[in-house]
Amino acid sequence: MKTRLKSSWQFIRSRRTGYRIACCCCALLVTACATDSAWVGDEDMTLETSGKPRLEQVVAMQDRLDRVGGKLLIGNAPLCRKQLRNLLGFSVANKYSYSQELSSLAAETYGLGERLQVMNVIPGSGADRAGLQRGDILLRIGNKPVPQGAHAERETVELLSSLVSNNKSLRLTVLRNNRQKNMTVALTPACGFRIELGQTPNVNAYSDGNRILVTQGMMLFARSDEDLAYVISKEMAHNVLGHAKTLQNTHAATRLIDNLIRNPSYPIQGNGGLKPVPKKFDIDADTLSLAMSLRGGYAIDNATQFWKRLAYRFPATNARNYTALHPATSARLEAMPNAIVRIKAIDKRRKALATTQQ
């Protein structure tokens, strides 16, 4: 089962073609569907399986992932020097961005046609400052018409690939309320990680050095945006610290992410071929992720409780759970309270210094 894909800091990916349009370099996200509630939990974590409820749930998850992920990518640009990229800061879709099962329903619900339409704008991005709005229809990028039809997403990725790396801003022409509107969108420096929504009910998150995938099961478990920020920041930290490469997990993680993007029924065997993260790596990533959550505008006082709840609800006895790949639970939970105090103090000094320099 597939559904609409989109990306907040880039554009979108087609569920059918596997392409996504990049507002920065090329960021991605995905959809998911699931029926195996054994990996999810009780009724407060119900995944819809068909029709409008399914479409609305996936769109809501994607919007939330875009919003939280976008803030973290922009807010942590100073910490991602090796992975720094430019982004425009919005996502788009057309009627071909959905599976055949949901395309008519999506077109009816969101008014989608042949052209690409803005679905989400990241707060604080260049698109946000320029006044781009949900529902705007893309007509031109610079002097070039935006592609239409079944391959619009892929072709727009190709159109943007050189523009976002060689310019500080891009001129867009959009259609709003049947009137054309021109605007100049500044490109925003951000961490260049692609964030995906994975097609599985398993409660987990993965990173391969370049991408991050958050499963639908994890999206339901992370009750608040603050909870979700902890999850995304943790995988961002693993990427910044190069843990996938050091553990020789890159190939397995990339294969797993690719399959969870395309195949909702992909059978994860055990831990997906990934080596568990050592205690030191996990604690280092926890510390960096706390700083990243703060920089993204999210409080970190509840981080310890979130990870404790996750370990309790989804223990390492199931190899497909997050805790199985991050087995140093006790050490992590013991180190986290002191790390929170230390990171908050550092962040307070950073903000004070920034204020004096203004």
Coordinates of C-alpha atoms in Angstrom, one line a residue:
M1 CA 0.0 0.0 0.0
K2 CA 1.3 3.4 -0.9
T3 CA 0.2 7.0 -0.3
R4 CA 1.3 10.5 -0.9
L5 CA 5.0 11.3 -0.2
K6 CA 6.3 14.6 0.4
S7 CA 9.2 16.4 2.0
S8 CA 9.1 19.6 3.9
W9 CA 12.5 21.1 3.2
Q10 CA 12.6 19.7 -0.3
F11 CA 9.7 18.8 -2.5
I12 CA 8.2 15.4 -2.6
R13 CA 8.6 11.9 -3.8
S14 CA 6.2 10.0 -5.9
R15 CA 4.9 6.8 -4.4
R16 CA 5.0 5.2 -7.8
T17 CA 8.3 6.5 -9.2
G18 CA 10.4 6.7 -6.0
Y19 CA 11.5 10.2 -6.9
R20 CA 11.2 13.2 -4.7
I21 CA 11.6 16.9 -5.4
A22 CA 14.1 18.8 -3.4
C23 CA 13.7 22.2 -2.1
C24 CA 17.2 22.0 -0.9
C25 CA 19.3 19.4 -2.6
C26 CA 17.1 16.4 -2.6
A27 CA 15.3 15.6 0.7
L28 CA 12.8 12.8 1.1
L29 CA 10.0 11.4 3.1
V30 CA 7.6 8.6 2.7
T31 CA 4.3 7.1 3.5
A32 CA 3.3 3.9 5.2
C33 CA 0.5 1.6 5.9
A34 CA 0.2 -1.3 8.3
T35 CA -2.0 -3.9 9.8
D36 CA 0.3 -5.8 12.2
S37 CA -0.8 -4.2 15.4
A38 CA 1.4 -6.7 17.4
W39 CA 4.4 -4.4 16.8
V40 CA 2.5 -1.2 17.6
G41 CA 0.7 -1.4 20.9
D42 CA -2.9 -0.7 22.1
E43 CA -5.7 1.2 20.5
D44 CA -4.1 4.6 21.1
M45 CA -1.7 3.6 18.3
T46 CA -4.1 2.6 15.6
L47 CA -2.9 2.7 12.0
E48 CA -5.7 3.2 9.5
T49 CA -5.6 0.8 6.5
S50 CA -7.9 2.2 3.8
G51 CA -10.0 5.1 2.4
K52 CA -10.1 8.6 3.7
P53 CA -9.1 7.8 7.3
R54 CA -5.9 6.3 5.9
L55 CA -5.2 9.3 3.6
E56 CA -5.8 11.8 6.4
Q57 CA -3.6 9.9 8.8
V58 CA -0.7 9.7 6.4
V59 CA -1.0 13.3 5.4
A60 CA -1.1 14.4 9.0
M61 CA 2.0 12.3 9.8
Q62 CA 3.8 13.7 6.8
D63 CA 2.9 17.3 7.7
R64 CA 4.1 16.7 11.3
L65 CA 7.4 15.1 10.1
D66 CA 7.9 18.0 7.7
R67 CA 7.2 20.7 10.4
V68 CA 9.3 19.2 13.2
G69 CA 12.1 17.9 10.9
G70 CA 12.3 21.2 9.0
K71 CA 12.8 23.2 12.3
L72 CA 15.5 20.9 13.4
L73 CA 17.3 21.0 10.0
I74 CA 17.3 24.8 9.9
G75 CA 18.1 25.3 13.6
N76 CA 21.1 23.0 13.6
A77 CA 22.9 24.3 10.5
P78 CA 25.9 25.4 12.6
L79 CA 26.3 21.8 13.8
C80 CA 26.1 20.2 10.3
R81 CA 29.1 21.9 8.6
K82 CA 30.0 18.8 6.6
Q83 CA 26.4 18.2 5.7
L84 CA 25.3 21.8 5.1
R85 CA 22.9 22.3 2.2
N86 CA 20.5 25.0 0.8
L87 CA 16.8 24.5 1.0
L88 CA 13.7 26.4 -0.2
G89 CA 11.5 25.0 2.6
F90 CA 8.3 23.7 1.1
S91 CA 6.7 20.4 -0.1
V92 CA 4.5 19.8 -3.2
A93 CA 2.3 17.2 -4.7
N94 CA 0.0 16.6 -7.7
K95 CA -2.6 13.9 -8.4
Y96 CA 0.1 11.5 -9.5
S97 CA 1.8 11.7 -6.1
Y98 CA -0.6 9.1 -4.8
S99 CA -1.2 5.4 -5.4
Q100 CA -4.0 4.5 -7.7
E101 CA -6.1 3.5 -4.7
L102 CA -6.0 7.0 -3.2
S103 CA -5.3 9.3 -6.1
S104 CA -8.9 10.2 -6.8
L105 CA -9.6 10.7 -3.2
A106 CA -6.5 12.8 -2.8
A107 CA -7.4 14.9 -5.8
E108 CA -10.9 15.5 -4.5
T109 CA -9.7 16.3 -1.0
Y110 CA -6.8 18.6 -1.9
G111 CA -7.8 19.9 -5.3
L112 CA -4.8 18.3 -7.0
G113 CA -4.4 18.1 -10.8
E114 CA -1.6 18.0 -13.3
R115 CA 0.4 20.8 -11.7
L116 CA 2.5 20.6 -8.6
Q117 CA 0.8 22.3 -5.6
V118 CA 2.3 23.5 -2.3
M119 CA 1.3 21.2 0.5
N120 CA 3.4 22.4 3.4
V121 CA 5.7 25.4 4.2
I122 CA 8.4 25.1 6.8
P123 CA 8.3 27.8 9.5
G124 CA 11.4 30.0 9.3
S125 CA 12.4 28.9 5.8
G126 CA 13.0 31.2 2.9
A127 CA 9.6 30.0 1.5
D128 CA 7.9 31.0 4.7
R129 CA 9.5 34.5 4.7
A130 CA 8.6 35.0 1.1
G131 CA 4.9 34.3 1.8
L132 CA 4.5 31.0 0.0
Q133 CA 1.2 29.4 1.1
R134 CA -0.3 26.0 1.1
G135 CA -2.4 25.6 -2.0
D136 CA -0.2 27.7 -4.2
I137 CA 0.3 26.1 -7.6
L138 CA 3.9 26.2 -9.1
L139 CA 4.1 27.7 -12.5
R140 CA 7.7 28.7 -13.1
I141 CA 11.1 28.5 -11.4
G142 CA 13.2 31.3 -12.7
N143 CA 12.3 31.5 -16.4
K144 CA 11.6 27.8 -16.7
P145 CA 8.1 26.3 -16.6
V146 CA 7.6 23.8 -13.8
P147 CA 7.0 20.3 -15.2
Q148 CA 3.5 18.9 -15.1
G149 CA 1.9 15.4 -15.2
A150 CA 3.0 12.0 -14.1
H151 CA 6.7 12.7 -14.0
A152 CA 6.5 16.3 -12.7
E153 CA 8.3 15.4 -9.4
R154 CA 11.2 13.7 -11.0
E155 CA 11.6 16.3 -13.7
T156 CA 11.4 19.2 -11.2
V157 CA 14.2 17.5 -9.1
E158 CA 16.4 17.6 -12.2
L159 CA 15.4 21.3 -12.8
L160 CA 16.3 22.3 -9.3
S161 CA 19.5 20.2 -8.8
S162 CA 21.8 22.9 -10.1
L163 CA 19.8 25.9 -9.2
V164 CA 19.8 25.3 -5.4
S165 CA 23.6 24.8 -5.3
N166 CA 24.5 27.8 -7.5
N167 CA 22.2 30.5 -6.2
K168 CA 21.3 32.2 -3.0
S169 CA 17.7 32.7 -4.0
L170 CA 15.2 31.5 -6.6
R171 CA 12.4 33.4 -8.3
L172 CA 9.1 31.5 -8.3
T173 CA 5.8 32.2 -10.1
V174 CA 2.8 30.6 -8.5
L175 CA -1.0 30.6 -9.1
R176 CA -3.0 31.7 -6.1
N177 CA -6.8 32.3 -6.3
N178 CA -6.5 32.2 -10.1
R179 CA -4.0 35.0 -10.2
Q180 CA -0.3 34.8 -10.9
K181 CA 2.1 35.9 -8.1
N182 CA 5.9 36.4 -8.4
M183 CA 8.1 36.0 -5.3
T184 CA 11.8 35.6 -4.6
V185 CA 12.6 32.8 -2.2
A186 CA 15.9 32.9 -0.3
L187 CA 17.7 29.6 0.1
T188 CA 18.2 28.7 3.8
P189 CA 21.3 26.9 5.1
A190 CA 20.3 23.7 6.8
C191 CA 21.4 20.2 7.6
G192 CA 21.2 18.3 4.4
F193 CA 19.6 15.1 5.7
R194 CA 16.6 13.7 3.9
I195 CA 13.9 12.6 6.4
E196 CA 11.6 9.8 5.4
L197 CA 8.3 8.4 6.8
G198 CA 8.7 4.6 6.7
Q199 CA 6.1 2.1 5.6
T200 CA 6.0 -0.1 8.7
P201 CA 4.2 -0.2 12.0
N202 CA 7.4 -1.2 13.8
V203 CA 8.4 1.4 16.4
N204 CA 11.8 2.4 15.2
A205 CA 14.0 5.0 13.4
Y206 CA 17.0 4.5 11.2
S207 CA 19.8 6.6 9.7
D208 CA 22.4 5.8 7.0
G209 CA 24.6 8.9 7.2
N210 CA 22.6 10.8 4.7
R211 CA 19.0 10.0 5.4
I212 CA 16.7 9.5 8.4
L213 CA 13.7 7.2 8.4
V214 CA 11.0 7.4 11.1
T215 CA 8.4 4.6 11.0
Q216 CA 4.7 5.1 11.2
G217 CA 4.7 3.1 14.4
M218 CA 7.2 5.6 15.9
M219 CA 5.1 8.5 14.7
L220 CA 2.2 7.2 16.7
F221 CA 4.3 6.5 19.7
A222 CA 5.8 10.0 19.8
R223 CA 2.8 11.7 21.2
S224 CA 4.0 15.3 21.0
D225 CA 6.2 17.2 18.6
E226 CA 8.7 17.4 21.4
D227 CA 8.8 13.6 21.5
L228 CA 9.3 13.4 17.7
A229 CA 12.1 16.0 17.9
Y230 CA 14.0 13.7 20.3
V231 CA 13.7 10.8 17.7
I232 CA 14.7 12.9 14.7
S233 CA 17.5 14.7 16.6
K234 CA 18.9 11.4 17.7
E235 CA 19.2 10.1 14.2
M236 CA 20.6 13.5 13.0
A237 CA 23.3 13.1 15.7
H238 CA 24.2 9.6 14.5
N239 CA 24.6 11.0 11.0
V240 CA 26.7 14.0 12.1
L241 CA 29.0 11.7 14.2
G242 CA 29.4 9.3 11.3
H243 CA 28.2 6.3 13.3
A244 CA 26.7 4.3 10.4
K245 CA 30.0 4.4 8.5
T246 CA 32.1 3.6 11.6
L247 CA 29.9 0.6 12.5
Q248 CA 29.8 -0.5 8.8
N249 CA 26.0 -0.2 8.9
T250 CA 25.7 2.1 6.0
H251 CA 24.9 -0.5 3.3
A252 CA 22.4 -2.3 5.5
A253 CA 20.7 0.9 6.7
T254 CA 20.5 2.2 3.1
R255 CA 18.9 -1.0 1.9
L256 CA 16.5 -1.0 4.8
I257 CA 15.4 2.6 4.3
D258 CA 15.0 2.0 0.5
N259 CA 12.7 -1.0 1.1
L260 CA 10.7 0.7 3.8
I261 CA 10.1 3.6 1.5
R262 CA 8.8 1.5 -1.4
N263 CA 7.3 -1.6 0.1
P264 CA 4.8 -1.5 3.0
S265 CA 4.9 -5.3 3.3
Y266 CA 8.7 -5.5 3.4
P267 CA 9.7 -8.3 5.8
I268 CA 12.3 -7.0 8.2
Q269 CA 14.5 -10.0 9.1
G270 CA 15.7 -9.7 12.7
N271 CA 17.4 -6.3 13.1
G272 CA 17.6 -5.7 9.4
G273 CA 21.2 -6.6 9.2
L274 CA 22.2 -3.6 11.4
K275 CA 24.8 -3.9 14.1
P276 CA 23.6 -2.6 17.5
V277 CA 24.9 0.8 18.5
P278 CA 27.7 0.6 21.2
K279 CA 27.1 2.3 24.5
K280 CA 29.6 5.2 23.9
F281 CA 28.2 6.0 20.5
D282 CA 24.6 6.0 21.8
I283 CA 25.5 8.3 24.8
D284 CA 27.5 10.6 22.5
A285 CA 24.5 10.8 20.1
D286 CA 22.1 11.4 23.0
T287 CA 24.2 14.4 24.2
L288 CA 24.4 15.9 20.7
S289 CA 20.7 15.2 20.0
L290 CA 19.7 17.1 23.2
A291 CA 21.6 20.2 21.9
M292 CA 20.0 19.7 18.5
S293 CA 16.5 19.6 20.0
L294 CA 17.1 22.8 21.9
R295 CA 18.4 24.5 18.8
G296 CA 15.3 23.4 17.0
G297 CA 13.2 25.1 19.6
Y298 CA 12.1 22.1 21.6
A299 CA 12.4 21.7 25.4
I300 CA 14.5 18.7 26.5
D301 CA 13.4 18.3 30.2
N302 CA 11.1 15.3 29.2
A303 CA 13.7 13.5 27.1
T304 CA 14.6 10.9 29.8
Q305 CA 11.0 10.1 30.4
F306 CA 10.3 9.6 26.7
W307 CA 13.2 7.2 26.2
K308 CA 12.3 5.3 29.4
R309 CA 8.7 5.0 28.2
L310 CA 9.9 3.7 24.8
A311 CA 12.2 1.0 26.4
Y312 CA 9.3 -0.1 28.7
R313 CA 6.7 -0.3 26.0
F314 CA 8.9 -1.9 23.3
P315 CA 11.7 -3.9 24.9
A316 CA 14.8 -5.3 23.2
T317 CA 13.3 -8.8 23.2
N318 CA 11.8 -7.9 19.8
A319 CA 14.7 -7.4 17.3
R320 CA 12.7 -5.0 15.3
N321 CA 12.2 -2.5 18.1
Y322 CA 14.3 0.6 18.6
T323 CA 15.7 -0.7 21.9
A324 CA 17.1 -3.8 20.3
L325 CA 19.4 -1.6 18.1
H326 CA 20.2 0.7 21.0
P327 CA 20.7 -1.9 23.8
A328 CA 22.6 0.4 26.3
T329 CA 19.3 1.6 27.8
S330 CA 20.3 1.7 31.4
A331 CA 23.5 3.6 30.7
R332 CA 21.7 6.0 28.4
L333 CA 19.0 6.8 31.0
E334 CA 21.5 7.2 33.7
A335 CA 23.6 9.6 31.8
M336 CA 20.8 11.7 30.3
P337 CA 19.7 13.8 33.3
N338 CA 23.2 15.2 33.8
A339 CA 23.6 15.8 30.1
I340 CA 20.3 17.7 30.0
V341 CA 21.5 20.1 32.8
R342 CA 24.8 20.6 31.0
I343 CA 23.3 21.1 27.6
K344 CA 20.8 23.6 28.9
A345 CA 23.5 25.6 30.6
I346 CA 25.6 25.7 27.4
D347 CA 22.6 26.7 25.4
K348 CA 21.8 29.5 27.8
R349 CA 25.3 30.9 27.5
R350 CA 25.2 30.6 23.7
K351 CA 21.9 32.6 23.5
A352 CA 23.3 35.2 25.9
L353 CA 26.4 35.6 23.8
A354 CA 24.3 35.9 20.6
T355 CA 22.2 38.6 22.3
T356 CA 25.3 40.7 23.2
Q357 CA 26.6 40.4 19.7
Q358 CA 23.5 41.8 18.1

